[in-house]
C-alpha cells in the first residue's frame, strides 16, 4: 500500500524555519532544516529539541542555501543525524559559507541560549562530509521505489524544487519560488505533473508593483542621490540580491544610464558568495551568459569598492558623498548596515532603499512602516532619511505569479499545502487557489497528513 505521511515541523504560518518530514516507502526524509528568524537573527525555538529523533532520519534534502532553509543543519548533526544530505552543487557551496557566517554571528550574539555550541566547526564539517550534490534533472533512488530529482526554482543560485516520485505519483516541495524573470537566473521551471504540492507563500497576499520598471526606478534613485550629494543605504541579502543589484548597476554604469558613484560593497559575506556565483556561470540565464561571453565581468564596474576589513568599513564614514553603501543584513537585524544606519538615518539627505521582505519585529520592518524614532545599537535615532522600497527585486513570486504557477499544473494536482508564509498570506493564497477549483489547505504547525498514492 502506497501510503505516505507528511509532517509540517517548521515554516508553517510563517516564512522561516522550513522543516518538513516525508515518510515514504519506509524511509524518513527531511526537506530543509532552516533557522527560525523572527525578532532576532536566531530565536530560541531553534534550540528546542526536534519533534522527531534526528537519528531516525534517513536523508535530508535541501532546496536552497538561505539560512531559513539550512540554518538548523548543525543542530541536526549535533543531535545525532547520520544520514545523507542532498542538494545541487551551488547550494552546497553557498550553504557552507552561510553556515560558517551564521556560526560567526552566533558566537558574538547568542551566548544566552548556548547557541554557539551547536555551530561548532566539527558539526559543520560533519554536515559537509555527509553532503552529496546532484545537478537539476538527474535522478537518484532514495529507496527501491522512491526517486528524487531537482528542478530549477529560479529563486537563488542553485535553488531547487525537490520532486519525489513514488508509485507513478509526484510530490513536489517548491522551496522558495523565484520572481522570474530574474536578472541573472533562469526562470522557474513549470510543474505540470505533480499530484501534491507543498508550496511557499511569502507574497501570497501581495503583488510586486512596478516589477517591469525596477531597473528604471533603481536608476532614478541612484541619480537623485548623486544630485543631492547624499548617502544611499541599501540593506540587502548577501545571497542573490547583492549579486542581482551588482549586475543591474553594472549594466546601468556601463551604459552611461547613471553617473559613476562610489559604491561600497561592505559585506565580507556577499564578497565571498559572489565568488561562488562566478564559479557557476552555467546556472545563469542565457542573456547573462552571453554578456559574460562577450567579456564583461558582470559583478564589477567603475566606482565599486568591496570593503573586506573592519577598518575599511569604518573608513567609509570619511569618504565624501555622494556614495552608495550596500551591506547586510537585509532586514537590518545586525551586520554592518546597522552601523551605517546609526550614522546616516538622521540626515535628511540620506535615502534608505529596501529591496526585500522585512520580517515583523526587525529594524527593517520598523523603518519600512515609517518609524521616525528607532533604537540602533542602544542609541535612539531620529529618522530623517527618506525610506523607499522597490518590490520588483524581491526573490519571491508574487501572489498572481504563485497562482499562475499552480494553475498550470491544475490537471494533475490533488492537493496543495500552502506553507512558508505569514498566516494572512498563506490563507489568502489558499483561498485564491480554491477559487480556481484547486484543493488547497494551510496546515498547522506539527500537523501530520496522510496522502493516498494508490489513486
Ligand atoms: Zn529563500
CSV table of C-alpha atoms and ligand atoms in Angstrom, one decimal:
chain,number,residue,atom,x,y,z
A,1,UNK,CA,0.0,0.0,0.0
A,2,UNK,CA,1.4,3.3,-1.0
A,3,UNK,CA,0.6,5.4,1.9
A,4,UNK,CA,2.7,8.5,2.6
A,5,UNK,CA,2.8,10.8,5.5
A,6,UNK,CA,4.0,14.4,5.6
A,7,UNK,CA,4.6,16.3,8.9
A,8,UNK,CA,4.9,20.1,9.0
A,9,UNK,CA,7.5,20.9,11.6
A,10,UNK,CA,8.6,24.4,10.6
A,11,UNK,CA,7.9,27.1,8.1
A,12,UNK,CA,4.2,26.8,8.9
A,13,UNK,CA,2.1,30.0,9.0
A,14,UNK,CA,5.5,31.8,9.0
A,15,UNK,CA,8.2,32.4,6.4
A,16,UNK,CA,11.2,31.0,8.3
A,17,UNK,CA,12.2,27.7,9.9
A,18,UNK,CA,11.3,25.4,6.9
A,19,UNK,CA,11.3,21.8,8.1
A,20,UNK,CA,9.1,19.0,6.7
A,21,UNK,CA,9.2,15.3,7.3
A,22,UNK,CA,8.2,13.0,4.5
A,23,UNK,CA,7.6,9.3,5.4
A,24,UNK,CA,7.5,7.2,2.3
A,25,UNK,CA,8.3,3.6,1.3
A,26,UNK,CA,9.7,3.0,4.8
A,27,UNK,CA,12.1,6.0,4.6
A,28,UNK,CA,12.1,9.0,6.8
A,29,UNK,CA,13.2,12.0,4.7
A,30,UNK,CA,13.5,15.6,5.8
A,31,UNK,CA,13.1,18.5,3.4
A,32,UNK,CA,15.0,21.6,4.6
A,33,UNK,CA,16.2,22.3,8.1
A,34,UNK,CA,16.0,26.1,8.5
A,35,UNK,CA,16.5,28.6,11.2
A,36,UNK,CA,13.6,30.3,12.7
A,37,UNK,CA,14.2,34.0,12.3
A,38,UNK,CA,11.7,36.3,14.0
A,39,UNK,CA,12.6,39.1,16.3
A,40,UNK,CA,16.2,38.1,16.4
A,41,UNK,CA,18.5,36.5,13.9
A,42,UNK,CA,18.0,33.2,15.5
A,43,UNK,CA,15.2,32.9,18.0
A,44,UNK,CA,15.2,30.5,21.0
A,45,UNK,CA,12.9,28.0,19.3
A,46,UNK,CA,15.9,26.9,17.2
A,47,UNK,CA,17.3,25.2,20.3
A,48,UNK,CA,14.2,23.3,21.2
A,49,UNK,CA,14.5,19.6,20.6
A,50,UNK,CA,13.4,18.4,17.2
A,51,UNK,CA,9.9,16.8,17.3
A,52,UNK,CA,11.5,13.6,15.8
A,53,UNK,CA,14.6,11.7,16.6
A,54,UNK,CA,17.3,13.0,14.2
A,55,UNK,CA,19.0,9.6,14.4
A,56,UNK,CA,15.9,8.0,12.8
A,57,UNK,CA,16.1,10.2,9.7
A,58,UNK,CA,17.5,8.6,6.5
A,59,UNK,CA,18.2,11.7,4.5
A,60,UNK,CA,17.9,15.5,4.3
A,61,UNK,CA,17.0,17.1,1.0
A,62,UNK,CA,18.0,20.8,0.8
A,63,UNK,CA,16.1,23.2,-1.6
A,64,UNK,CA,18.5,26.2,-1.4
A,65,UNK,CA,21.1,27.8,0.8
A,66,UNK,CA,19.2,30.6,2.6
A,67,UNK,CA,19.6,30.3,6.3
A,68,UNK,CA,15.9,29.8,6.9
A,69,UNK,CA,16.3,26.6,4.9
A,70,UNK,CA,19.7,25.3,6.1
A,71,UNK,CA,20.3,27.0,9.5
A,72,UNK,CA,19.5,24.1,11.8
A,73,UNK,CA,21.6,21.5,10.0
A,74,UNK,CA,24.4,21.9,12.5
A,75,UNK,CA,21.9,21.2,15.3
A,76,UNK,CA,20.5,18.2,13.4
A,77,UNK,CA,24.1,16.8,13.3
A,78,UNK,CA,24.7,17.7,16.9
A,79,UNK,CA,21.5,15.8,17.8
A,80,UNK,CA,22.6,12.6,16.1
A,81,UNK,CA,21.6,12.8,12.4
A,82,UNK,CA,23.8,10.4,10.4
A,83,UNK,CA,22.1,10.3,7.0
A,84,UNK,CA,22.9,11.8,3.7
A,85,UNK,CA,22.3,15.4,2.7
A,86,UNK,CA,21.3,16.1,-0.9
A,87,UNK,CA,21.3,19.4,-2.9
A,88,UNK,CA,22.5,20.9,-6.1
A,89,UNK,CA,26.3,21.8,-6.3
A,90,UNK,CA,25.9,25.6,-5.9
A,91,UNK,CA,23.6,25.1,-2.9
A,92,UNK,CA,26.3,23.0,-1.1
A,93,UNK,CA,29.0,25.6,-1.7
A,94,UNK,CA,26.8,28.6,-0.7
A,95,UNK,CA,25.4,26.8,2.3
A,96,UNK,CA,28.9,26.1,3.6
A,97,UNK,CA,29.6,29.9,3.5
A,98,UNK,CA,26.2,30.7,5.0
A,99,UNK,CA,26.6,28.2,7.9
A,100,UNK,CA,30.1,29.5,8.8
A,101,UNK,CA,28.9,33.0,8.7
A,102,UNK,CA,26.0,32.1,11.0
A,103,UNK,CA,28.4,30.4,13.4
A,104,UNK,CA,30.3,33.6,13.5
A,105,UNK,CA,27.2,35.7,14.3
A,106,UNK,CA,26.0,33.3,16.9
A,107,UNK,CA,29.4,33.3,18.6
A,108,UNK,CA,29.0,37.0,19.3
A,109,UNK,CA,25.4,37.3,20.0
A,110,UNK,CA,23.6,34.4,21.5
A,111,UNK,CA,25.6,33.1,24.4
A,112,UNK,CA,22.4,33.4,26.4
A,113,UNK,CA,20.9,30.2,24.9
A,114,UNK,CA,24.2,28.4,24.3
A,115,UNK,CA,23.5,28.5,20.6
A,116,UNK,CA,27.1,28.8,19.5
A,117,UNK,CA,27.9,25.4,21.0
A,118,UNK,CA,25.9,23.8,18.2
A,119,UNK,CA,27.5,25.8,15.5
A,120,UNK,CA,30.9,24.2,16.0
A,121,UNK,CA,33.4,23.7,13.2
A,122,UNK,CA,33.0,20.0,13.8
A,123,UNK,CA,29.3,19.9,13.3
A,124,UNK,CA,29.6,22.0,10.1
A,125,UNK,CA,32.4,19.8,8.8
A,126,UNK,CA,30.4,16.6,9.5
A,127,UNK,CA,27.4,18.1,7.6
A,128,UNK,CA,29.6,18.8,4.6
A,129,UNK,CA,31.1,15.2,4.7
A,130,UNK,CA,27.5,13.8,4.6
A,131,UNK,CA,26.5,16.1,1.7
A,132,UNK,CA,26.2,14.9,-1.8
A,133,UNK,CA,25.4,17.0,-4.8
A,134,UNK,CA,23.2,16.3,-7.8
A,135,UNK,CA,22.5,18.7,-10.7
A,136,UNK,CA,19.0,19.6,-11.9
A,137,UNK,CA,17.1,16.7,-13.6
A,138,UNK,CA,19.3,13.9,-12.5
A,139,UNK,CA,17.5,11.1,-10.8
A,140,UNK,CA,18.6,9.5,-7.5
A,141,UNK,CA,16.9,6.4,-5.9
A,142,UNK,CA,16.3,7.1,-2.3
A,143,UNK,CA,14.7,3.6,-1.8
A,144,UNK,CA,13.7,0.8,-4.0
A,145,UNK,CA,10.8,2.8,-5.3
A,146,UNK,CA,11.3,6.5,-4.4
A,147,UNK,CA,13.1,8.7,-6.9
A,148,UNK,CA,14.4,12.2,-6.1
A,149,UNK,CA,15.1,14.9,-8.7
A,150,UNK,CA,15.6,18.6,-8.7
A,151,UNK,CA,14.0,21.3,-10.9
A,152,UNK,CA,15.2,24.9,-11.2
A,153,UNK,CA,13.2,27.1,-8.8
A,154,UNK,CA,14.8,30.3,-10.1
A,155,UNK,CA,15.0,31.8,-6.6
A,156,UNK,CA,18.7,31.9,-5.8
A,157,UNK,CA,21.8,30.3,-7.5
A,158,UNK,CA,21.3,26.5,-7.4
A,159,UNK,CA,17.8,26.8,-5.8
A,160,UNK,CA,15.7,23.7,-6.5
A,161,UNK,CA,12.2,22.2,-6.2
A,162,UNK,CA,12.5,18.7,-4.8
A,163,UNK,CA,10.5,16.2,-6.7
A,164,UNK,CA,9.7,12.8,-5.1
A,165,UNK,CA,8.3,10.2,-7.4
A,166,UNK,CA,6.7,7.1,-5.9
A,167,UNK,CA,4.1,4.7,-7.4
A,168,UNK,CA,3.9,6.9,-10.5
A,169,UNK,CA,2.8,9.9,-8.4
A,170,UNK,CA,4.8,13.0,-7.7
A,171,UNK,CA,5.1,15.1,-4.5
A,172,UNK,CA,6.8,18.4,-5.1
A,173,UNK,CA,8.3,20.6,-2.4
A,174,UNK,CA,8.8,24.0,-4.1
A,175,UNK,CA,11.2,25.5,-1.6
A,176,UNK,CA,11.1,29.2,-2.4
A,177,UNK,CA,10.0,30.2,-5.9
A,178,UNK,CA,11.8,32.9,-7.8
A,179,UNK,CA,10.4,36.1,-9.1
A,180,UNK,CA,11.1,35.2,-12.7
A,181,UNK,CA,12.3,36.7,-14.9
A,182,UNK,CA,15.4,37.3,-12.7
A,183,UNK,CA,18.2,39.5,-14.0
A,184,UNK,CA,20.7,36.6,-13.5
A,185,UNK,CA,18.9,33.3,-13.2
A,186,UNK,CA,16.8,31.1,-15.4
A,187,UNK,CA,13.0,31.2,-15.0
A,188,UNK,CA,11.3,28.9,-12.5
A,189,UNK,CA,10.5,25.6,-14.3
A,190,UNK,CA,6.9,24.6,-14.8
A,191,UNK,CA,5.4,21.9,-12.7
A,192,UNK,CA,2.5,20.3,-14.7
A,193,UNK,CA,2.8,16.7,-13.4
A,194,UNK,CA,2.6,16.9,-9.6
A,195,UNK,CA,-0.1,15.2,-7.5
A,196,UNK,CA,0.8,17.1,-4.4
A,197,UNK,CA,2.5,20.4,-4.0
A,198,UNK,CA,4.0,21.8,-0.8
A,199,UNK,CA,4.5,25.4,-1.7
A,200,UNK,CA,5.8,28.7,-0.4
A,201,UNK,CA,3.5,31.8,0.1
A,202,UNK,CA,5.8,34.6,1.3
A,203,UNK,CA,4.0,37.1,-1.0
A,204,UNK,CA,0.7,35.0,-1.1
A,205,UNK,CA,-1.4,38.1,-0.5
A,206,UNK,CA,0.5,40.8,-2.4
A,207,UNK,CA,1.8,41.7,-5.8
A,208,UNK,CA,5.1,43.3,-6.7
A,209,UNK,CA,4.2,46.7,-8.1
A,210,UNK,CA,6.3,48.0,-11.0
A,211,UNK,CA,8.3,44.9,-11.5
A,212,UNK,CA,8.9,45.8,-15.1
A,213,UNK,CA,10.2,49.2,-14.1
A,214,UNK,CA,12.5,48.1,-11.3
A,215,UNK,CA,15.7,49.0,-13.2
A,216,UNK,CA,14.4,52.4,-14.2
A,217,UNK,CA,13.3,53.1,-10.6
A,218,UNK,CA,16.8,52.0,-9.3
A,219,UNK,CA,18.4,54.3,-11.8
A,220,UNK,CA,16.3,57.3,-10.7
A,221,UNK,CA,17.1,56.6,-7.1
A,222,UNK,CA,20.9,56.5,-7.8
A,223,UNK,CA,20.6,59.6,-10.0
A,224,UNK,CA,18.7,61.5,-7.3
A,225,UNK,CA,21.2,60.5,-4.6
A,226,UNK,CA,24.0,61.8,-6.9
A,227,UNK,CA,22.3,65.1,-7.4
A,228,UNK,CA,21.6,65.8,-3.8
A,229,UNK,CA,25.1,64.5,-2.8
A,230,UNK,CA,23.5,62.1,-0.3
A,231,UNK,CA,24.2,58.7,1.1
A,232,UNK,CA,22.2,55.8,-0.4
A,233,UNK,CA,22.0,53.0,2.1
A,234,UNK,CA,21.0,49.6,0.7
A,235,UNK,CA,20.5,46.9,3.4
A,236,UNK,CA,20.5,43.8,1.4
A,237,UNK,CA,20.5,40.0,1.5
A,238,UNK,CA,24.0,38.8,0.7
A,239,UNK,CA,22.9,35.8,-1.2
A,240,UNK,CA,21.4,36.6,-4.7
A,241,UNK,CA,20.0,40.1,-4.0
A,242,UNK,CA,23.5,41.6,-3.8
A,243,UNK,CA,24.6,39.8,-7.0
A,244,UNK,CA,21.5,40.9,-8.8
A,245,UNK,CA,21.9,44.5,-7.7
A,246,UNK,CA,25.6,44.5,-8.7
A,247,UNK,CA,24.6,43.1,-12.1
A,248,UNK,CA,21.9,45.8,-12.6
A,249,UNK,CA,24.2,48.6,-11.5
A,250,UNK,CA,27.0,47.2,-13.8
A,251,UNK,CA,24.5,47.5,-16.7
A,252,UNK,CA,23.5,51.0,-15.7
A,253,UNK,CA,27.0,52.3,-15.2
A,254,UNK,CA,28.5,50.7,-18.3
A,255,UNK,CA,25.7,52.0,-20.5
A,256,UNK,CA,26.0,55.5,-19.0
A,257,UNK,CA,22.5,55.4,-17.6
A,258,UNK,CA,23.6,56.6,-14.2
A,259,UNK,CA,26.6,58.7,-13.1
A,260,UNK,CA,29.6,56.9,-11.7
A,261,UNK,CA,29.2,57.0,-7.9
A,262,UNK,CA,31.4,55.4,-5.3
A,263,UNK,CA,29.7,52.2,-4.3
A,264,UNK,CA,30.9,50.4,-1.2
A,265,UNK,CA,30.1,46.7,-1.1
A,266,UNK,CA,30.5,46.5,2.7
A,267,UNK,CA,29.9,42.8,3.2
A,268,UNK,CA,32.6,40.1,3.5
A,269,UNK,CA,29.8,37.5,3.2
A,270,UNK,CA,28.5,39.0,0.0
A,271,UNK,CA,32.0,39.3,-1.4
A,272,UNK,CA,32.7,35.6,-0.7
A,273,UNK,CA,29.3,34.4,-2.0
A,274,UNK,CA,29.9,36.4,-5.2
A,275,UNK,CA,32.9,34.2,-5.9
A,276,UNK,CA,30.6,31.1,-5.9
A,277,UNK,CA,28.4,32.9,-8.4
A,278,UNK,CA,31.4,33.5,-10.7
A,279,UNK,CA,32.3,29.8,-10.5
A,280,UNK,CA,28.8,28.6,-11.6
A,281,UNK,CA,28.0,30.8,-14.5
A,282,UNK,CA,26.4,27.9,-16.3
A,283,UNK,CA,23.5,28.3,-13.8
A,284,UNK,CA,22.8,31.8,-15.2
A,285,UNK,CA,20.2,32.6,-17.8
A,286,UNK,CA,21.2,32.8,-21.5
A,287,UNK,CA,21.3,36.6,-21.7
A,288,UNK,CA,23.7,36.8,-18.8
A,289,UNK,CA,25.9,34.0,-20.1
A,290,UNK,CA,26.0,35.9,-23.4
A,291,UNK,CA,27.1,39.2,-21.7
A,292,UNK,CA,29.8,37.3,-19.8
A,293,UNK,CA,30.9,35.5,-23.0
A,294,UNK,CA,31.3,38.9,-24.6
A,295,UNK,CA,33.9,39.7,-21.9
A,296,UNK,CA,32.1,41.6,-19.2
A,297,UNK,CA,32.7,40.9,-15.6
A,298,UNK,CA,29.1,41.4,-14.6
A,299,UNK,CA,29.9,41.9,-10.9
A,300,UNK,CA,32.5,44.6,-11.3
A,301,UNK,CA,32.3,48.2,-12.7
A,302,UNK,CA,33.9,51.6,-12.2
A,303,UNK,CA,33.2,53.0,-8.7
A,304,UNK,CA,32.7,49.7,-7.0
A,305,UNK,CA,34.8,49.3,-3.8
A,306,UNK,CA,34.5,46.0,-1.9
A,307,UNK,CA,35.4,46.5,1.8
A,308,UNK,CA,36.5,43.3,3.5
A,309,UNK,CA,38.3,44.5,6.6
A,310,UNK,CA,36.6,46.2,9.6
A,311,UNK,CA,39.0,49.1,9.3
A,312,UNK,CA,38.0,49.7,5.6
A,313,UNK,CA,34.3,49.6,6.7
A,314,UNK,CA,34.9,52.2,9.3
A,315,UNK,CA,36.7,54.5,6.8
A,316,UNK,CA,33.5,54.6,4.7
A,317,UNK,CA,32.4,57.4,7.0
A,318,UNK,CA,35.3,59.5,5.8
A,319,UNK,CA,34.5,59.2,2.2
A,320,UNK,CA,32.6,62.2,0.9
A,321,UNK,CA,29.1,61.9,-0.5
A,322,UNK,CA,27.5,61.1,-2.9
A,323,UNK,CA,28.1,57.5,-2.1
A,324,UNK,CA,26.2,54.2,-2.0
A,325,UNK,CA,26.6,51.6,0.7
A,326,UNK,CA,25.4,48.1,0.1
A,327,UNK,CA,25.6,46.0,3.3
A,328,UNK,CA,23.9,43.2,5.2
A,329,UNK,CA,21.8,42.2,6.8
A,330,UNK,CA,18.8,42.6,4.5
A,331,UNK,CA,16.4,43.3,7.4
A,332,UNK,CA,18.8,45.5,9.3
A,333,UNK,CA,18.8,42.8,12.1
A,334,UNK,CA,22.5,43.0,12.5
A,335,UNK,CA,25.6,43.2,10.3
A,336,UNK,CA,27.5,46.2,9.1
A,337,UNK,CA,24.4,48.0,7.7
A,338,UNK,CA,23.2,49.0,11.2
A,339,UNK,CA,26.4,51.0,11.9
A,340,UNK,CA,25.8,53.0,8.7
A,341,UNK,CA,22.1,53.4,9.6
A,342,UNK,CA,23.1,54.7,13.0
A,343,UNK,CA,25.4,57.2,11.3
A,344,UNK,CA,23.2,58.3,8.4
A,345,UNK,CA,19.5,57.8,9.1
A,346,UNK,CA,19.3,61.1,11.0
A,347,UNK,CA,20.4,63.0,7.9
A,348,UNK,CA,17.6,64.2,5.5
A,349,UNK,CA,20.0,63.8,2.6
A,350,UNK,CA,20.1,60.0,3.2
A,351,UNK,CA,18.0,57.6,1.3
A,352,UNK,CA,17.3,54.1,2.6
A,353,UNK,CA,16.4,51.7,-0.1
A,354,UNK,CA,14.7,48.4,0.8
A,355,UNK,CA,14.6,45.7,-1.8
A,356,UNK,CA,13.1,42.7,0.0
A,357,UNK,CA,10.8,41.2,2.6
A,358,UNK,CA,11.2,42.6,6.1
A,359,UNK,CA,10.2,40.2,9.0
A,360,UNK,CA,7.9,41.6,11.7
A,361,UNK,CA,9.9,42.8,14.6
A,362,UNK,CA,13.1,43.7,12.7
A,363,UNK,CA,14.5,47.2,12.4
A,364,UNK,CA,14.0,46.9,8.7
A,365,UNK,CA,10.2,46.3,9.2
A,366,UNK,CA,10.0,49.3,11.6
A,367,UNK,CA,11.7,51.6,9.0
A,368,UNK,CA,9.5,50.1,6.2
A,369,UNK,CA,6.4,51.0,8.3
A,370,UNK,CA,7.6,54.6,8.7
A,371,UNK,CA,9.0,54.7,12.2
A,372,UNK,CA,10.5,58.1,12.9
A,373,UNK,CA,12.4,57.1,16.0
A,374,UNK,CA,14.3,53.8,16.3
A,375,UNK,CA,16.9,52.3,18.6
A,376,UNK,CA,20.1,51.3,16.9
A,377,UNK,CA,22.9,49.7,18.9
A,378,UNK,CA,21.5,51.1,22.1
A,379,UNK,CA,21.1,54.6,20.8
A,380,UNK,CA,17.8,56.4,20.0
A,381,UNK,CA,18.0,57.7,16.4
A,382,UNK,CA,15.6,60.2,14.8
A,383,UNK,CA,14.9,59.0,11.3
A,384,UNK,CA,15.0,61.9,8.8
A,385,UNK,CA,16.1,59.8,5.9
A,386,UNK,CA,13.8,59.1,3.0
A,387,UNK,CA,12.7,55.5,3.0
A,388,UNK,CA,12.0,54.0,-0.4
A,389,UNK,CA,11.2,50.4,-1.5
A,390,UNK,CA,11.5,48.6,-4.7
A,391,UNK,CA,9.4,45.4,-4.5
A,392,UNK,CA,10.4,44.4,-8.0
A,393,UNK,CA,13.7,42.9,-6.8
A,394,UNK,CA,12.0,40.5,-4.5
A,395,UNK,CA,13.4,37.0,-4.8
A,396,UNK,CA,9.9,35.5,-4.5
A,397,UNK,CA,7.0,35.2,-6.8
A,398,UNK,CA,4.1,37.5,-6.0
A,399,UNK,CA,0.5,36.4,-5.5
A,400,UNK,CA,-0.5,36.5,-9.1
A,401,UNK,CA,2.5,34.5,-10.2
A,402,UNK,CA,2.1,31.9,-7.5
A,403,UNK,CA,-1.5,31.4,-8.6
A,404,UNK,CA,-0.3,31.2,-12.2
A,405,UNK,CA,2.4,28.7,-11.3
A,406,UNK,CA,-0.1,26.3,-9.6
A,407,UNK,CA,-2.8,26.8,-12.2
A,408,UNK,CA,-0.6,25.5,-15.0
A,409,UNK,CA,-0.4,22.2,-13.1
A,410,UNK,CA,-4.0,22.1,-12.1
A,411,UNK,CA,-4.9,19.0,-14.2
A,412,UNK,CA,-2.9,16.5,-12.1
A,413,UNK,CA,-3.0,18.3,-8.8
A,414,UNK,CA,-4.9,16.6,-6.0
A,415,UNK,CA,-4.0,19.0,-3.2
A,416,UNK,CA,-1.8,22.0,-2.4
A,417,UNK,CA,-0.3,22.6,1.0
A,418,UNK,CA,0.4,26.3,1.5
A,419,UNK,CA,3.4,26.9,3.8
A,420,UNK,CA,6.3,29.3,4.3
A,421,UNK,CA,4.2,32.5,4.5
A,422,UNK,CA,2.7,34.5,7.3
A,423,UNK,CA,-0.8,33.3,8.3
A,424,UNK,CA,-2.5,36.0,6.4
A,425,UNK,CA,-0.5,35.5,3.2
A,426,UNK,CA,-0.9,31.7,3.3
A,427,UNK,CA,-4.7,31.8,3.9
A,428,UNK,CA,-5.1,34.4,1.2
A,429,UNK,CA,-3.2,32.3,-1.4
A,430,UNK,CA,-5.1,29.1,-0.4
A,431,UNK,CA,-8.3,31.0,-0.9
A,432,UNK,CA,-7.3,32.3,-4.3
A,433,UNK,CA,-6.4,28.7,-5.3
A,434,UNK,CA,-9.7,27.3,-4.1
A,435,UNK,CA,-11.5,30.0,-6.2
A,436,UNK,CA,-9.7,28.4,-9.2
A,437,UNK,CA,-11.1,25.0,-8.3
A,438,UNK,CA,-7.9,23.7,-6.7
A,439,UNK,CA,-7.9,22.0,-3.3
A,440,UNK,CA,-5.6,24.0,-1.1
A,441,UNK,CA,-5.1,24.0,2.7
A,442,UNK,CA,-2.9,25.8,5.2
A,443,UNK,CA,-1.5,23.1,7.6
A,444,UNK,CA,-0.9,23.8,11.3
A,445,UNK,CA,2.5,23.5,12.9
A,446,UNK,CA,3.3,19.9,13.9
A,447,UNK,CA,0.3,18.6,11.9
A,448,UNK,CA,0.7,15.3,10.0
A,449,UNK,CA,-1.3,14.4,7.0
A,450,UNK,CA,-1.6,11.1,5.1
A,451,UNK,CA,-1.6,11.0,1.3
A,452,UNK,CA,-3.1,8.1,-0.5
A,453,UNK,CA,-0.9,7.4,-3.5
A,454,UNK,CA,-2.9,4.5,-4.8
A,455,UNK,CA,-5.3,6.6,-6.7
B,1,LIG,ZN1,14.9,31.6,0.1
